[in-house]
Amino acid sequence: ESIEESFGELEDYRRKRSVNYLLIDILFITICAAISGANSLKAVAIYAKRKQDWLSEVLGLANGIPSYSTFWTVFALLNPEALEKCFVEWVQSKLKLKDGSVINIDGKAQRGTAKTGEPHSFVHIVSAWAATHHLTLGQLKVDGKSNEITAIPKLLDIIDVKGTIVTIDAMGCQIDIAGKIIDKEADYILALKGNQQSLSDEVENYFDQAYAIDFEGLEYDAIGSKNIGHGRIEKREVYVTEDIDWLPQKDKWQNIKSIIMVI
C-alpha cells in the first residue's frame, strides 16, 4: 500500500495494448530484489524467477514472472527524476527522522567510472546520508566536483530535512545553501575553508588569538579525545563559541549561531 501511495502517480510510457504487467508490480519486484542484494536488472530478473511462487501469491501475476527484457523496457522508458522523487518519498514515509538527527551531504567520485585516457571523467554522486539510520535518503548525479554547488539545493528540494542538522563539507559552504537549509526548517554545520576566503581568515584569526591566550575571558565550550590505534596516537580538540557579534559577515549567513575550531 505504501508503494502504491508513493509511486501511484508515476507515468507509465509503455503502449497500453502491449502491457502485460502493472507498473506498480514491476517496481515492487525491483525494490524487493534491490533490498535482497540485486544490483542490476539481470539480477532483478533472476530474483523474480527464484521468488516466483511468493510473488505470484502477493501480486497475482496472471502472466507469470516478468522477463529481463520487460524490466529493461520499463526502466528505459521511466523518467529517472520522477522515479527518484517517488522513491525518496517512499523511503521517508518509512523512515521517521527525529529532531536533531544528522544528515550528511557529500559528493563522491565513483570508483571505476572514469573513461579510458580521461582521469578526471569520474561520475560524481551527491548524496544525503542519514547518519543515525545508516541510510541514503537521496542522491543526484553531477558532471563534476564543482557542480556539487548547484546539485545540493536540488537534493534538498527532494528530501525532508525539517528538524535535522545538515552537515556539508567546504564545497557546500555557500550563503545560498545555508539559507536553503534554514528555509527547509533545519540547522546547518558547514566546513569552512579557503573557498570562503575572508570569512575563513576572520574565523581562523579569532581562534588563533583565543588559543594563544587559552581562551581567557572568552565564553566557549570545549571537548577533547585521545585515541590510540593503527600505530599512532590521535588527539582531537574541539572549541565552540557563540561570541560572533564581531564577525563582519555575520548578517550574510542566515541564523548563524556559532563558530567551531577542530584541532
mmCIF file of C-alpha atoms in Angstrom:
data_model
loop_
_atom_site.group_PDB
_atom_site.id
_atom_site.type_symbol
_atom_site.label_atom_id
_atom_site.label_comp_id
_atom_site.label_asym_id
_atom_site.label_seq_id
_atom_site.Cartn_x
_atom_site.Cartn_y
_atom_site.Cartn_z
ATOM 1 C CA GLU A 1 0.000 0.000 0.000
ATOM 2 C CA SER A 2 2.805 2.445 0.816
ATOM 3 C CA ILE A 3 4.475 1.727 -2.538
ATOM 4 C CA GLU A 4 1.192 2.318 -4.373
ATOM 5 C CA GLU A 5 0.743 5.576 -2.486
ATOM 6 C CA SER A 6 4.227 6.886 -3.309
ATOM 7 C CA PHE A 7 4.608 5.557 -6.865
ATOM 8 C CA GLY A 8 0.949 5.664 -7.955
ATOM 9 C CA GLU A 9 1.289 8.913 -9.918
ATOM 10 C CA LEU A 10 4.439 7.805 -11.788
ATOM 11 C CA GLU A 11 3.717 7.948 -15.521
ATOM 12 C CA ASP A 12 3.946 4.678 -17.461
ATOM 13 C CA TYR A 13 5.199 5.350 -21.013
ATOM 14 C CA ARG A 14 4.583 1.847 -22.381
ATOM 15 C CA ARG A 15 1.984 1.280 -25.093
ATOM 16 C CA LYS A 16 -1.204 0.293 -23.304
ATOM 17 C CA ARG A 17 -2.046 -2.571 -25.706
ATOM 18 C CA SER A 18 1.289 -4.315 -25.078
ATOM 19 C CA VAL A 19 1.284 -4.072 -21.263
ATOM 20 C CA ASN A 20 1.139 -7.444 -19.503
ATOM 21 C CA TYR A 21 2.361 -6.286 -16.085
ATOM 22 C CA LEU A 22 1.285 -3.378 -13.923
ATOM 23 C CA LEU A 23 3.975 -0.754 -13.391
ATOM 24 C CA ILE A 24 3.472 -0.961 -9.627
ATOM 25 C CA ASP A 25 4.168 -4.737 -9.754
ATOM 26 C CA ILE A 26 7.411 -4.177 -11.693
ATOM 27 C CA LEU A 27 8.501 -1.588 -9.114
ATOM 28 C CA PHE A 28 7.520 -3.810 -6.181
ATOM 29 C CA ILE A 29 9.587 -6.713 -7.538
ATOM 30 C CA THR A 30 12.557 -4.440 -8.252
ATOM 31 C CA ILE A 31 12.526 -2.891 -4.769
ATOM 32 C CA CYS A 32 12.320 -6.338 -3.142
ATOM 33 C CA ALA A 33 15.205 -7.542 -5.317
ATOM 34 C CA ALA A 34 17.353 -4.491 -4.543
ATOM 35 C CA ILE A 35 16.744 -4.891 -0.801
ATOM 36 C CA SER A 36 17.834 -8.526 -1.217
ATOM 37 C CA GLY A 37 21.117 -7.511 -2.867
ATOM 38 C CA ALA A 38 20.351 -7.289 -6.590
ATOM 39 C CA ASN A 39 22.500 -4.592 -8.212
ATOM 40 C CA SER A 40 21.434 -4.900 -11.883
ATOM 41 C CA LEU A 41 18.266 -5.584 -13.850
ATOM 42 C CA LYS A 42 19.581 -9.031 -14.759
ATOM 43 C CA ALA A 43 19.906 -9.763 -11.050
ATOM 44 C CA VAL A 44 16.355 -8.470 -10.547
ATOM 45 C CA ALA A 45 15.074 -10.876 -13.221
ATOM 46 C CA ILE A 46 16.913 -13.784 -11.564
ATOM 47 C CA TYR A 47 15.438 -12.811 -8.179
ATOM 48 C CA ALA A 48 11.934 -12.688 -9.669
ATOM 49 C CA LYS A 49 12.306 -16.167 -11.159
ATOM 50 C CA ARG A 50 13.575 -17.633 -7.884
ATOM 51 C CA LYS A 51 10.759 -15.988 -5.895
ATOM 52 C CA GLN A 52 8.040 -16.788 -8.430
ATOM 53 C CA ASP A 53 5.739 -18.618 -6.032
ATOM 54 C CA TRP A 54 5.795 -15.884 -3.402
ATOM 55 C CA LEU A 55 5.493 -13.008 -5.898
ATOM 56 C CA SER A 56 2.576 -14.717 -7.665
ATOM 57 C CA GLU A 57 0.802 -15.096 -4.336
ATOM 58 C CA VAL A 58 1.362 -11.462 -3.321
ATOM 59 C CA LEU A 59 0.793 -9.758 -6.699
ATOM 60 C CA GLY A 60 -1.366 -12.151 -8.652
ATOM 61 C CA LEU A 61 0.776 -12.016 -11.838
ATOM 62 C CA ALA A 62 -1.662 -13.724 -14.235
ATOM 63 C CA ASN A 63 1.009 -13.666 -16.961
ATOM 64 C CA GLY A 64 3.730 -15.240 -14.851
ATOM 65 C CA ILE A 65 7.054 -13.634 -13.917
ATOM 66 C CA PRO A 66 8.297 -10.629 -15.983
ATOM 67 C CA SER A 67 11.344 -11.304 -18.146
ATOM 68 C CA TYR A 68 14.588 -9.342 -18.138
ATOM 69 C CA SER A 69 13.521 -7.513 -21.315
ATOM 70 C CA THR A 70 10.323 -6.377 -19.576
ATOM 71 C CA PHE A 71 12.289 -4.887 -16.672
ATOM 72 C CA TRP A 72 14.718 -3.278 -19.118
ATOM 73 C CA THR A 73 11.932 -1.715 -21.213
ATOM 74 C CA VAL A 74 10.126 -0.294 -18.184
ATOM 75 C CA PHE A 75 13.200 1.366 -16.706
ATOM 76 C CA ALA A 76 14.434 2.585 -20.095
ATOM 77 C CA LEU A 77 11.166 4.500 -20.532
ATOM 78 C CA LEU A 78 10.652 5.829 -16.991
ATOM 79 C CA ASN A 79 11.573 9.418 -16.167
ATOM 80 C CA PRO A 80 14.566 8.980 -13.792
ATOM 81 C CA GLU A 81 13.976 12.229 -11.901
ATOM 82 C CA ALA A 82 10.316 11.408 -11.319
ATOM 83 C CA LEU A 83 11.277 7.894 -10.220
ATOM 84 C CA GLU A 84 13.887 9.299 -7.827
ATOM 85 C CA LYS A 85 11.355 11.672 -6.304
ATOM 86 C CA CYS A 86 8.830 8.858 -5.762
ATOM 87 C CA PHE A 87 11.472 6.597 -4.260
ATOM 88 C CA VAL A 88 12.684 9.257 -1.835
ATOM 89 C CA GLU A 89 9.085 9.942 -0.819
ATOM 90 C CA TRP A 90 8.553 6.232 -0.160
ATOM 91 C CA VAL A 91 11.783 5.843 1.868
ATOM 92 C CA GLN A 92 10.961 8.851 4.009
ATOM 93 C CA SER A 93 7.430 7.579 4.622
ATOM 94 C CA LYS A 94 9.050 4.506 6.186
ATOM 95 C CA LEU A 95 11.788 6.451 7.981
ATOM 96 C CA LYS A 96 10.843 8.925 10.691
ATOM 97 C CA LEU A 97 13.767 11.249 11.380
ATOM 98 C CA LYS A 98 13.819 12.612 14.907
ATOM 99 C CA ASP A 99 14.563 16.251 15.651
ATOM 100 C CA GLY A 100 18.323 16.659 15.913
ATOM 101 C CA SER A 101 19.088 13.756 13.569
ATOM 102 C CA VAL A 102 22.201 14.369 11.483
ATOM 103 C CA ILE A 103 22.104 14.301 7.682
ATOM 104 C CA ASN A 104 25.485 14.348 5.942
ATOM 105 C CA ILE A 105 25.506 15.740 2.397
ATOM 106 C CA ASP A 106 28.624 14.856 0.447
ATOM 107 C CA GLY A 107 29.849 14.337 -3.082
ATOM 108 C CA LYS A 108 31.967 11.369 -4.103
ATOM 109 C CA ALA A 109 33.628 10.276 -7.332
ATOM 110 C CA GLN A 110 32.506 6.729 -8.120
ATOM 111 C CA ARG A 111 35.392 4.282 -8.378
ATOM 112 C CA GLY A 112 35.798 2.599 -11.755
ATOM 113 C CA THR A 113 33.653 5.104 -13.676
ATOM 114 C CA ALA A 114 36.442 7.113 -15.362
ATOM 115 C CA LYS A 115 36.745 6.826 -19.137
ATOM 116 C CA THR A 116 39.963 5.368 -20.532
ATOM 117 C CA GLY A 117 42.526 8.128 -21.040
ATOM 118 C CA GLU A 118 40.385 10.683 -19.171
ATOM 119 C CA PRO A 119 41.465 10.523 -15.499
ATOM 120 C CA HIS A 120 39.082 13.305 -14.399
ATOM 121 C CA SER A 121 35.954 11.854 -16.025
ATOM 122 C CA PHE A 122 34.644 10.061 -12.944
ATOM 123 C CA VAL A 123 30.905 10.017 -12.323
ATOM 124 C CA HIS A 124 30.201 12.198 -9.294
ATOM 125 C CA ILE A 125 27.267 11.493 -6.985
ATOM 126 C CA VAL A 126 25.973 13.932 -4.356
ATOM 127 C CA SER A 127 24.091 12.049 -1.653
ATOM 128 C CA ALA A 128 22.261 12.732 1.615
ATOM 129 C CA TRP A 129 23.143 10.209 4.331
ATOM 130 C CA ALA A 130 21.027 9.746 7.467
ATOM 131 C CA ALA A 131 23.837 9.091 9.946
ATOM 132 C CA THR A 132 21.727 7.534 12.716
ATOM 133 C CA HIS A 133 19.823 5.197 10.403
ATOM 134 C CA HIS A 134 22.773 4.370 8.099
ATOM 135 C CA LEU A 135 20.601 5.034 5.052
ATOM 136 C CA THR A 136 20.921 7.175 1.926
ATOM 137 C CA LEU A 137 17.853 9.428 1.676
ATOM 138 C CA GLY A 138 18.535 10.645 -1.856
ATOM 139 C CA GLN A 139 21.260 11.240 -4.403
ATOM 140 C CA LEU A 140 21.935 13.144 -7.627
ATOM 141 C CA LYS A 141 24.479 12.617 -10.373
ATOM 142 C CA VAL A 142 26.602 15.657 -11.274
ATOM 143 C CA ASP A 143 29.060 16.328 -14.089
ATOM 144 C CA GLY A 144 31.974 17.224 -11.861
ATOM 145 C CA LYS A 145 33.128 18.296 -8.397
ATOM 146 C CA SER A 146 32.349 21.981 -8.983
ATOM 147 C CA ASN A 147 28.742 21.200 -9.933
ATOM 148 C CA GLU A 148 28.038 19.912 -6.428
ATOM 149 C CA ILE A 149 27.190 23.513 -5.502
ATOM 150 C CA THR A 150 24.201 23.528 -7.871
ATOM 151 C CA ALA A 151 23.204 19.941 -7.046
ATOM 152 C CA ILE A 152 22.944 20.398 -3.259
ATOM 153 C CA PRO A 153 19.902 22.770 -3.376
ATOM 154 C CA LYS A 154 18.167 20.350 -5.794
ATOM 155 C CA LEU A 155 18.855 17.477 -3.412
ATOM 156 C CA LEU A 156 17.456 19.499 -0.514
ATOM 157 C CA ASP A 157 14.282 20.013 -2.559
ATOM 158 C CA ILE A 158 13.570 16.281 -2.828
ATOM 159 C CA ILE A 159 14.225 15.269 0.788
ATOM 160 C CA ASP A 160 12.570 16.390 4.011
ATOM 161 C CA VAL A 161 15.227 17.746 6.390
ATOM 162 C CA LYS A 162 12.876 19.544 8.800
ATOM 163 C CA GLY A 163 14.196 19.440 12.373
ATOM 164 C CA THR A 164 17.519 17.850 11.408
ATOM 165 C CA ILE A 165 21.136 19.043 11.411
ATOM 166 C CA VAL A 166 22.606 19.122 7.892
ATOM 167 C CA THR A 167 26.384 18.874 7.600
ATOM 168 C CA ILE A 168 28.267 19.670 4.373
ATOM 169 C CA ASP A 169 31.959 19.893 3.514
ATOM 170 C CA ALA A 170 33.660 23.090 2.357
ATOM 171 C CA MET A 171 32.340 22.787 -1.212
ATOM 172 C CA GLY A 172 28.814 23.366 0.107
ATOM 173 C CA CYS A 173 29.768 26.242 2.391
ATOM 174 C CA GLN A 174 27.723 28.818 0.480
ATOM 175 C CA ILE A 175 25.428 31.586 1.699
ATOM 176 C CA ASP A 176 22.571 30.448 -0.550
ATOM 177 C CA ILE A 177 22.866 26.822 0.589
ATOM 178 C CA ALA A 178 22.812 27.853 4.250
ATOM 179 C CA GLY A 179 19.703 29.922 3.549
ATOM 180 C CA LYS A 180 18.083 26.987 1.757
ATOM 181 C CA ILE A 181 18.637 24.732 4.771
ATOM 182 C CA ILE A 182 17.096 27.311 7.107
ATOM 183 C CA ASP A 183 14.133 27.717 4.748
ATOM 184 C CA LYS A 184 13.635 23.934 4.994
ATOM 185 C CA GLU A 185 13.437 24.373 8.809
ATOM 186 C CA ALA A 186 16.721 22.602 9.551
ATOM 187 C CA ASP A 187 20.069 23.649 11.053
ATOM 188 C CA TYR A 188 23.485 23.519 9.404
ATOM 189 C CA ILE A 189 27.122 22.813 10.223
ATOM 190 C CA LEU A 190 29.365 23.781 7.302
ATOM 191 C CA ALA A 191 33.087 23.170 6.909
ATOM 192 C CA LEU A 192 34.898 26.462 6.387
ATOM 193 C CA LYS A 193 37.963 26.625 4.160
ATOM 194 C CA GLY A 194 39.634 28.818 1.573
ATOM 195 C CA ASN A 195 36.693 28.980 -0.827
ATOM 196 C CA GLN A 196 35.209 31.496 1.661
ATOM 197 C CA GLN A 197 38.488 33.343 1.960
ATOM 198 C CA SER A 198 37.621 36.431 4.004
ATOM 199 C CA LEU A 199 35.276 34.559 6.363
ATOM 200 C CA SER A 200 37.819 31.778 6.784
ATOM 201 C CA ASP A 201 40.585 34.283 7.536
ATOM 202 C CA GLU A 202 38.447 36.114 10.116
ATOM 203 C CA VAL A 203 37.461 32.922 11.960
ATOM 204 C CA GLU A 204 40.950 31.445 11.838
ATOM 205 C CA ASN A 205 42.488 34.657 13.138
ATOM 206 C CA TYR A 206 39.971 34.789 16.002
ATOM 207 C CA PHE A 207 40.717 31.232 17.113
ATOM 208 C CA ASP A 208 44.484 31.675 16.740
ATOM 209 C CA GLN A 209 44.398 34.620 19.140
ATOM 210 C CA ALA A 210 41.934 32.921 21.512
ATOM 211 C CA TYR A 211 44.024 29.752 21.612
ATOM 212 C CA ALA A 212 47.188 31.744 22.290
ATOM 213 C CA ILE A 213 45.646 33.185 25.494
ATOM 214 C CA ASP A 214 43.956 29.892 26.411
ATOM 215 C CA PHE A 215 40.529 31.482 25.764
ATOM 216 C CA GLU A 216 40.930 33.635 28.890
ATOM 217 C CA GLY A 217 37.934 35.937 29.348
ATOM 218 C CA LEU A 218 36.003 34.367 26.461
ATOM 219 C CA GLU A 219 32.789 32.347 26.583
ATOM 220 C CA TYR A 220 33.294 28.988 24.897
ATOM 221 C CA ASP A 221 32.767 25.228 25.153
ATOM 222 C CA ALA A 222 35.426 22.618 24.513
ATOM 223 C CA ILE A 223 35.789 18.857 24.338
ATOM 224 C CA GLY A 224 38.727 16.604 23.604
ATOM 225 C CA SER A 225 39.507 12.979 22.855
ATOM 226 C CA LYS A 226 42.567 10.767 22.565
ATOM 227 C CA ASN A 227 42.668 7.524 20.601
ATOM 228 C CA ILE A 228 45.495 5.050 20.156
ATOM 229 C CA GLY A 229 45.390 2.673 17.196
ATOM 230 C CA HIS A 230 46.913 1.719 13.863
ATOM 231 C CA GLY A 231 50.353 2.614 15.177
ATOM 232 C CA ARG A 232 49.566 6.209 16.003
ATOM 233 C CA ILE A 233 48.065 8.463 18.665
ATOM 234 C CA GLU A 234 45.209 10.716 17.586
ATOM 235 C CA LYS A 235 44.304 13.666 19.769
ATOM 236 C CA ARG A 236 41.339 15.879 18.896
ATOM 237 C CA GLU A 237 40.251 19.166 20.406
ATOM 238 C CA VAL A 238 37.002 20.943 19.528
ATOM 239 C CA TYR A 239 36.246 24.537 20.551
ATOM 240 C CA VAL A 240 32.863 26.242 20.067
ATOM 241 C CA THR A 241 31.906 29.843 20.747
ATOM 242 C CA GLU A 242 28.767 31.908 20.216
ATOM 243 C CA ASP A 243 30.810 35.096 20.582
ATOM 244 C CA ILE A 244 30.384 36.176 16.958
ATOM 245 C CA ASP A 245 28.979 39.712 17.174
ATOM 246 C CA TRP A 246 32.348 40.950 15.891
ATOM 247 C CA LEU A 247 32.134 38.811 12.715
ATOM 248 C CA PRO A 248 31.839 41.176 9.674
ATOM 249 C CA GLN A 249 29.970 38.592 7.582
ATOM 250 C CA LYS A 250 27.518 37.656 10.358
ATOM 251 C CA ASP A 251 24.450 39.182 8.695
ATOM 252 C CA LYS A 252 25.064 37.369 5.401
ATOM 253 C CA TRP A 253 24.733 33.886 6.901
ATOM 254 C CA GLN A 254 21.124 33.221 7.874
ATOM 255 C CA ASN A 255 20.637 32.159 11.519
ATOM 256 C CA ILE A 256 24.367 31.692 12.133
ATOM 257 C CA LYS A 257 24.835 30.945 15.849
ATOM 258 C CA SER A 258 28.428 29.869 16.446
ATOM 259 C CA ILE A 259 31.850 29.124 15.015
ATOM 260 C CA ILE A 260 33.880 25.975 15.662
ATOM 261 C CA MET A 261 37.558 25.074 15.594
ATOM 262 C CA VAL A 262 38.772 21.472 15.322
ATOM 263 C CA ILE A 263 42.405 20.604 16.012
#
